[in-house]
Amino acid sequence: MIITDLLGSRVFGPDFLGFVSDVRFFLESETEGQSARLYGILISPHARSSSLGFERSGVRSPWPIAALVRWRHRGSFLVRWSDIERLEVGRIQLRPGFERASPELP
Amino acid sequence: MTPGTDDRPGRWLDAQLHLLDRQVLDVDDVPVAVVDDLELSEVPFDQEISIDTPPPVITALLSGAAIATRIFGGRPPESRMQRTPWAAVVDIGVVIKLAVGRDTLDLAWTERWVRDRIIGRIPGGRHIPGRKRSEHSGSDERGGS
């Protein structure tokens, strides 16, 4: 599987939730050759495109761009790998009772 | 809403934000590619994923003919993409640094082919620009492409 199989996919819970706008990975350390494990998918209810990270950080400038991008990606959330029930071409189904997490990065 | 990360020591990477379109430098800081895609380990596709299925990991950075599919949609054929193993990555920042030289990577094969088969056959094509004749005579056959 390649990452573009996931990006832009339509995500469904009980109903349509949004599009995969990014995929989050976790490295346990930064030593050479460390595995990068898929942690979850970021879902944007309104936009397929990348959001430049404005909604995942405290960056507020340049304010017109930050405000526009935050508005386009309002309501974004993260769903962890364990809440993904099924992957299909262009479609992801989440488990019943999936948990919405904040998209913010530390 | 619960936090999207946890307190484990480590590093969080978002694919679009931190990896895709980043320039890749080899061990000598020579640019070798741009990250066009990421290859993941196999996961169940078109079937239910059991809750204890381990998450996929990144196995390789992919570079190649991706611009057409980015503009017009679709999926680039995997045979047209060049793989750089994830195990070769040593640093991720503004650029992605590798622990290996470009000559060991598949993605530089076209440059090596042009260097060896075309440039190297032109008289004077096997010397390295900027080096004196005495420094390279007979000792370095890498060419100067």
PDB file of N, CA and C in Angstrom, chain B residues 74-140:
ATOM      1  N   GLY B  74      -5.582   9.612  -9.960  1.00  0.00           N
ATOM      2  CA  GLY B  74      -5.133   8.249 -10.245  1.00  0.00           C
ATOM      3  C   GLY B  74      -3.967   7.857  -9.373  1.00  0.00           C
ATOM      4  N   ARG B  75      -3.361   6.742  -9.718  1.00  0.00           N
ATOM      5  CA  ARG B  75      -2.310   6.164  -8.883  1.00  0.00           C
ATOM      6  C   ARG B  75      -1.116   5.841  -9.764  1.00  0.00           C
ATOM      7  N   PRO B  76       0.068   6.363  -9.447  1.00  0.00           N
ATOM      8  CA  PRO B  76       1.220   6.049 -10.285  1.00  0.00           C
ATOM      9  C   PRO B  76       1.556   4.563 -10.211  1.00  0.00           C
ATOM     10  N   PRO B  77       1.905   3.933 -11.346  1.00  0.00           N
ATOM     11  CA  PRO B  77       2.284   2.517 -11.288  1.00  0.00           C
ATOM     12  C   PRO B  77       3.527   2.334 -10.431  1.00  0.00           C
ATOM     13  N   GLU B  78       3.493   1.324  -9.560  1.00  0.00           N
ATOM     14  CA  GLU B  78       4.615   1.144  -8.633  1.00  0.00           C
ATOM     15  C   GLU B  78       5.919   0.860  -9.365  1.00  0.00           C
ATOM     16  N   SER B  79       5.805   0.276 -10.582  1.00  0.00           N
ATOM     17  CA  SER B  79       7.023  -0.031 -11.344  1.00  0.00           C
ATOM     18  C   SER B  79       7.739   1.238 -11.789  1.00  0.00           C
ATOM     19  N   ARG B  80       7.037   2.369 -11.811  1.00  0.00           N
ATOM     20  CA  ARG B  80       7.643   3.628 -12.241  1.00  0.00           C
ATOM     21  C   ARG B  80       8.220   4.414 -11.071  1.00  0.00           C
ATOM     22  N   MET B  81       8.071   3.901  -9.864  1.00  0.00           N
ATOM     23  CA  MET B  81       8.568   4.617  -8.693  1.00  0.00           C
ATOM     24  C   MET B  81       9.890   3.994  -8.229  1.00  0.00           C
ATOM     25  N   GLN B  82      10.791   4.842  -7.791  1.00  0.00           N
ATOM     26  CA  GLN B  82      12.077   4.373  -7.282  1.00  0.00           C
ATOM     27  C   GLN B  82      12.024   4.358  -5.752  1.00  0.00           C
ATOM     28  N   ARG B  83      12.473   3.258  -5.147  1.00  0.00           N
ATOM     29  CA  ARG B  83      12.392   3.082  -3.709  1.00  0.00           C
ATOM     30  C   ARG B  83      13.683   3.475  -3.001  1.00  0.00           C
ATOM     31  N   THR B  84      13.534   4.171  -1.914  1.00  0.00           N
ATOM     32  CA  THR B  84      14.653   4.393  -0.993  1.00  0.00           C
ATOM     33  C   THR B  84      14.239   3.767   0.334  1.00  0.00           C
ATOM     34  N   PRO B  85      14.926   2.741   0.802  1.00  0.00           N
ATOM     35  CA  PRO B  85      14.482   2.063   2.028  1.00  0.00           C
ATOM     36  C   PRO B  85      14.415   3.013   3.214  1.00  0.00           C
ATOM     37  N   TRP B  86      13.365   2.866   4.000  1.00  0.00           N
ATOM     38  CA  TRP B  86      13.205   3.719   5.191  1.00  0.00           C
ATOM     39  C   TRP B  86      14.364   3.524   6.157  1.00  0.00           C
ATOM     40  N   ALA B  87      14.942   2.333   6.169  1.00  0.00           N
ATOM     41  CA  ALA B  87      16.048   2.047   7.084  1.00  0.00           C
ATOM     42  C   ALA B  87      17.261   2.935   6.805  1.00  0.00           C
ATOM     43  N   ALA B  88      17.331   3.529   5.609  1.00  0.00           N
ATOM     44  CA  ALA B  88      18.472   4.380   5.275  1.00  0.00           C
ATOM     45  C   ALA B  88      18.299   5.808   5.773  1.00  0.00           C
ATOM     46  N   VAL B  89      17.123   6.146   6.282  1.00  0.00           N
ATOM     47  CA  VAL B  89      16.854   7.517   6.741  1.00  0.00           C
ATOM     48  C   VAL B  89      17.489   7.730   8.111  1.00  0.00           C
ATOM     49  N   VAL B  90      18.262   8.807   8.239  1.00  0.00           N
ATOM     50  CA  VAL B  90      18.890   9.096   9.540  1.00  0.00           C
ATOM     51  C   VAL B  90      18.384  10.382  10.165  1.00  0.00           C
ATOM     52  N   ASP B  91      17.824  11.281   9.372  1.00  0.00           N
ATOM     53  CA  ASP B  91      17.376  12.549   9.950  1.00  0.00           C
ATOM     54  C   ASP B  91      16.217  13.106   9.125  1.00  0.00           C
ATOM     55  N   ILE B  92      15.213  13.621   9.832  1.00  0.00           N
ATOM     56  CA  ILE B  92      14.063  14.226   9.155  1.00  0.00           C
ATOM     57  C   ILE B  92      13.919  15.646   9.668  1.00  0.00           C
ATOM     58  N   GLY B  93      14.095  16.587   8.777  1.00  0.00           N
ATOM     59  CA  GLY B  93      13.961  17.991   9.148  1.00  0.00           C
ATOM     60  C   GLY B  93      13.426  18.741   7.942  1.00  0.00           C
ATOM     61  N   VAL B  94      14.046  19.882   7.643  1.00  0.00           N
ATOM     62  CA  VAL B  94      13.668  20.599   6.424  1.00  0.00           C
ATOM     63  C   VAL B  94      13.952  19.717   5.210  1.00  0.00           C
ATOM     64  N   VAL B  95      15.022  18.932   5.304  1.00  0.00           N
ATOM     65  CA  VAL B  95      15.319  17.916   4.301  1.00  0.00           C
ATOM     66  C   VAL B  95      15.400  16.564   5.005  1.00  0.00           C
ATOM     67  N   ILE B  96      15.372  15.510   4.206  1.00  0.00           N
ATOM     68  CA  ILE B  96      15.511  14.153   4.759  1.00  0.00           C
ATOM     69  C   ILE B  96      16.900  13.647   4.411  1.00  0.00           C
ATOM     70  N   LYS B  97      17.666  13.260   5.422  1.00  0.00           N
ATOM     71  CA  LYS B  97      19.039  12.819   5.189  1.00  0.00           C
ATOM     72  C   LYS B  97      19.143  11.310   5.263  1.00  0.00           C
ATOM     73  N   LEU B  98      19.982  10.763   4.364  1.00  0.00           N
ATOM     74  CA  LEU B  98      20.185   9.318   4.296  1.00  0.00           C
ATOM     75  C   LEU B  98      21.568   8.956   4.820  1.00  0.00           C
ATOM     76  N   ALA B  99      21.715   7.700   5.186  1.00  0.00           N
ATOM     77  CA  ALA B  99      23.007   7.211   5.678  1.00  0.00           C
ATOM     78  C   ALA B  99      23.819   6.582   4.558  1.00  0.00           C
ATOM     79  N   VAL B 100      23.296   6.609   3.345  1.00  0.00           N
ATOM     80  CA  VAL B 100      23.970   5.938   2.229  1.00  0.00           C
ATOM     81  C   VAL B 100      24.255   6.940   1.111  1.00  0.00           C
ATOM     82  N   GLY B 101      25.183   6.577   0.248  1.00  0.00           N
ATOM     83  CA  GLY B 101      25.527   7.409  -0.898  1.00  0.00           C
ATOM     84  C   GLY B 101      24.578   7.159  -2.054  1.00  0.00           C
ATOM     85  N   ARG B 102      24.520   8.122  -2.981  1.00  0.00           N
ATOM     86  CA  ARG B 102      23.572   8.003  -4.086  1.00  0.00           C
ATOM     87  C   ARG B 102      23.893   6.831  -5.002  1.00  0.00           C
ATOM     88  N   ASP B 103      25.162   6.435  -5.067  1.00  0.00           N
ATOM     89  CA  ASP B 103      25.525   5.332  -5.959  1.00  0.00           C
ATOM     90  C   ASP B 103      24.949   3.997  -5.505  1.00  0.00           C
ATOM     91  N   THR B 104      24.486   3.921  -4.274  1.00  0.00           N
ATOM     92  CA  THR B 104      23.907   2.668  -3.788  1.00  0.00           C
ATOM     93  C   THR B 104      22.387   2.632  -3.964  1.00  0.00           C
ATOM     94  N   LEU B 105      21.817   3.720  -4.478  1.00  0.00           N
ATOM     95  CA  LEU B 105      20.365   3.813  -4.563  1.00  0.00           C
ATOM     96  C   LEU B 105      19.871   3.568  -5.991  1.00  0.00           C
ATOM     97  N   ASP B 106      18.741   2.897  -6.111  1.00  0.00           N
ATOM     98  CA  ASP B 106      18.160   2.650  -7.426  1.00  0.00           C
ATOM     99  C   ASP B 106      17.790   3.946  -8.133  1.00  0.00           C
ATOM    100  N   LEU B 107      17.387   4.954  -7.352  1.00  0.00           N
ATOM    101  CA  LEU B 107      16.839   6.140  -7.994  1.00  0.00           C
ATOM    102  C   LEU B 107      17.871   6.945  -8.766  1.00  0.00           C
ATOM    103  N   ALA B 108      19.170   6.661  -8.603  1.00  0.00           N
ATOM    104  CA  ALA B 108      20.190   7.386  -9.371  1.00  0.00           C
ATOM    105  C   ALA B 108      20.664   6.579 -10.578  1.00  0.00           C
ATOM    106  N   TRP B 109      19.921   5.517 -10.954  1.00  0.00           N
ATOM    107  CA  TRP B 109      20.437   4.633 -12.003  1.00  0.00           C
ATOM    108  C   TRP B 109      20.507   5.339 -13.355  1.00  0.00           C
ATOM    109  N   THR B 110      19.564   6.240 -13.646  1.00  0.00           N
ATOM    110  CA  THR B 110      19.598   6.905 -14.950  1.00  0.00           C
ATOM    111  C   THR B 110      20.845   7.784 -15.056  1.00  0.00           C
ATOM    112  N   GLU B 111      21.160   8.464 -13.951  1.00  0.00           N
ATOM    113  CA  GLU B 111      22.334   9.322 -13.965  1.00  0.00           C
ATOM    114  C   GLU B 111      23.612   8.488 -14.113  1.00  0.00           C
ATOM    115  N   ARG B 112      23.637   7.345 -13.412  1.00  0.00           N
ATOM    116  CA  ARG B 112      24.808   6.471 -13.533  1.00  0.00           C
ATOM    117  C   ARG B 112      24.935   5.929 -14.950  1.00  0.00           C
ATOM    118  N   TRP B 113      23.783   5.581 -15.553  1.00  0.00           N
ATOM    119  CA  TRP B 113      23.804   5.025 -16.916  1.00  0.00           C
ATOM    120  C   TRP B 113      24.320   6.071 -17.907  1.00  0.00           C
ATOM    121  N   VAL B 114      23.819   7.292 -17.797  1.00  0.00           N
ATOM    122  CA  VAL B 114      24.268   8.358 -18.709  1.00  0.00           C
ATOM    123  C   VAL B 114      25.754   8.627 -18.494  1.00  0.00           C
ATOM    124  N   ARG B 115      26.182   8.619 -17.244  1.00  0.00           N
ATOM    125  CA  ARG B 115      27.586   8.883 -16.930  1.00  0.00           C
ATOM    126  C   ARG B 115      28.494   7.810 -17.528  1.00  0.00           C
ATOM    127  N   ASP B 116      28.115   6.546 -17.320  1.00  0.00           N
ATOM    128  CA  ASP B 116      28.991   5.451 -17.741  1.00  0.00           C
ATOM    129  C   ASP B 116      28.930   5.187 -19.239  1.00  0.00           C
ATOM    130  N   ARG B 117      27.731   5.258 -19.831  1.00  0.00           N
ATOM    131  CA  ARG B 117      27.542   4.860 -21.225  1.00  0.00           C
ATOM    132  C   ARG B 117      27.708   5.997 -22.217  1.00  0.00           C
ATOM    133  N   ILE B 118      27.489   7.223 -21.786  1.00  0.00           N
ATOM    134  CA  ILE B 118      27.547   8.339 -22.746  1.00  0.00           C
ATOM    135  C   ILE B 118      28.669   9.305 -22.383  1.00  0.00           C
ATOM    136  N   ILE B 119      28.560   9.923 -21.227  1.00  0.00           N
ATOM    137  CA  ILE B 119      29.555  10.938 -20.855  1.00  0.00           C
ATOM    138  C   ILE B 119      30.950  10.324 -20.759  1.00  0.00           C
ATOM    139  N   GLY B 120      31.037   9.125 -20.182  1.00  0.00           N
ATOM    140  CA  GLY B 120      32.332   8.493 -19.984  1.00  0.00           C
ATOM    141  C   GLY B 120      33.031   8.120 -21.275  1.00  0.00           C
ATOM    142  N   ARG B 121      32.291   8.024 -22.383  1.00  0.00           N
ATOM    143  CA  ARG B 121      32.896   7.657 -23.667  1.00  0.00           C
ATOM    144  C   ARG B 121      33.346   8.869 -24.476  1.00  0.00           C
ATOM    145  N   ILE B 122      32.999  10.042 -24.010  1.00  0.00           N
ATOM    146  CA  ILE B 122      33.467  11.260 -24.676  1.00  0.00           C
ATOM    147  C   ILE B 122      34.892  11.528 -24.200  1.00  0.00           C
ATOM    148  N   PRO B 123      35.815  11.810 -25.119  1.00  0.00           N
ATOM    149  CA  PRO B 123      37.186  12.090 -24.671  1.00  0.00           C
ATOM    150  C   PRO B 123      37.209  13.181 -23.606  1.00  0.00           C
ATOM    151  N   GLY B 124      37.846  12.892 -22.496  1.00  0.00           N
ATOM    152  CA  GLY B 124      37.901  13.833 -21.378  1.00  0.00           C
ATOM    153  C   GLY B 124      36.723  13.703 -20.432  1.00  0.00           C
ATOM    154  N   GLY B 125      35.809  12.800 -20.751  1.00  0.00           N
ATOM    155  CA  GLY B 125      34.582  12.683 -19.951  1.00  0.00           C
ATOM    156  C   GLY B 125      34.751  11.926 -18.659  1.00  0.00           C
ATOM    157  N   ARG B 126      35.927  11.391 -18.387  1.00  0.00           N
ATOM    158  CA  ARG B 126      36.112  10.623 -17.152  1.00  0.00           C
ATOM    159  C   ARG B 126      36.952  11.358 -16.110  1.00  0.00           C
ATOM    160  N   HIS B 127      37.192  12.623 -16.348  1.00  0.00           N
ATOM    161  CA  HIS B 127      37.911  13.347 -15.298  1.00  0.00           C
ATOM    162  C   HIS B 127      36.907  14.174 -14.502  1.00  0.00           C
ATOM    163  N   ILE B 128      37.262  14.452 -13.254  1.00  0.00           N
ATOM    164  CA  ILE B 128      36.356  15.172 -12.369  1.00  0.00           C
ATOM    165  C   ILE B 128      36.659  16.658 -12.467  1.00  0.00           C
ATOM    166  N   PRO B 129      35.669  17.466 -12.821  1.00  0.00           N
ATOM    167  CA  PRO B 129      35.913  18.907 -12.932  1.00  0.00           C
ATOM    168  C   PRO B 129      36.459  19.479 -11.631  1.00  0.00           C
ATOM    169  N   GLY B 130      37.419  20.393 -11.763  1.00  0.00           N
ATOM    170  CA  GLY B 130      37.960  21.047 -10.583  1.00  0.00           C
ATOM    171  C   GLY B 130      39.159  20.350  -9.992  1.00  0.00           C
ATOM    172  N   ARG B 131      39.493  19.141 -10.506  1.00  0.00           N
ATOM    173  CA  ARG B 131      40.674  18.441  -9.981  1.00  0.00           C
ATOM    174  C   ARG B 131      41.789  18.493 -11.017  1.00  0.00           C
ATOM    175  N   LYS B 132      43.020  18.579 -10.521  1.00  0.00           N
ATOM    176  CA  LYS B 132      44.163  18.632 -11.435  1.00  0.00           C
ATOM    177  C   LYS B 132      44.382  17.251 -12.039  1.00  0.00           C
ATOM    178  N   ARG B 133      44.985  17.246 -13.232  1.00  0.00           N
ATOM    179  CA  ARG B 133      45.204  15.996 -13.944  1.00  0.00           C
ATOM    180  C   ARG B 133      45.984  14.991 -13.098  1.00  0.00           C
ATOM    181  N   SER B 134      46.996  15.484 -12.338  1.00  0.00           N
ATOM    182  CA  SER B 134      47.827  14.566 -11.548  1.00  0.00           C
ATOM    183  C   SER B 134      47.046  13.886 -10.429  1.00  0.00           C
ATOM    184  N   GLU B 135      45.947  14.527  -9.977  1.00  0.00           N
ATOM    185  CA  GLU B 135      45.199  13.980  -8.848  1.00  0.00           C
ATOM    186  C   GLU B 135      44.285  12.840  -9.256  1.00  0.00           C
ATOM    187  N   HIS B 136      43.866  12.851 -10.534  1.00  0.00           N
ATOM    188  CA  HIS B 136      42.891  11.835 -10.894  1.00  0.00           C
ATOM    189  C   HIS B 136      43.412  10.818 -11.895  1.00  0.00           C
ATOM    190  N   SER B 137      44.612  11.011 -12.421  1.00  0.00           N
ATOM    191  CA  SER B 137      45.059  10.114 -13.473  1.00  0.00           C
ATOM    192  C   SER B 137      45.167   8.683 -12.952  1.00  0.00           C
ATOM    193  N   GLY B 138      44.366   7.829 -13.551  1.00  0.00           N
ATOM    194  CA  GLY B 138      44.433   6.420 -13.232  1.00  0.00           C
ATOM    195  C   GLY B 138      43.832   6.018 -11.908  1.00  0.00           C
ATOM    196  N   SER B 139      43.506   6.977 -11.047  1.00  0.00           N
ATOM    197  CA  SER B 139      43.039   6.584  -9.724  1.00  0.00           C
ATOM    198  C   SER B 139      41.533   6.681  -9.561  1.00  0.00           C
ATOM    199  N   ASP B 140      40.887   7.419 -10.433  1.00  0.00           N
ATOM    200  CA  ASP B 140      39.461   7.623 -10.243  1.00  0.00           C
ATOM    201  C   ASP B 140      38.745   7.478 -11.575  1.00  0.00           C
TER     202      ASP B 140
END
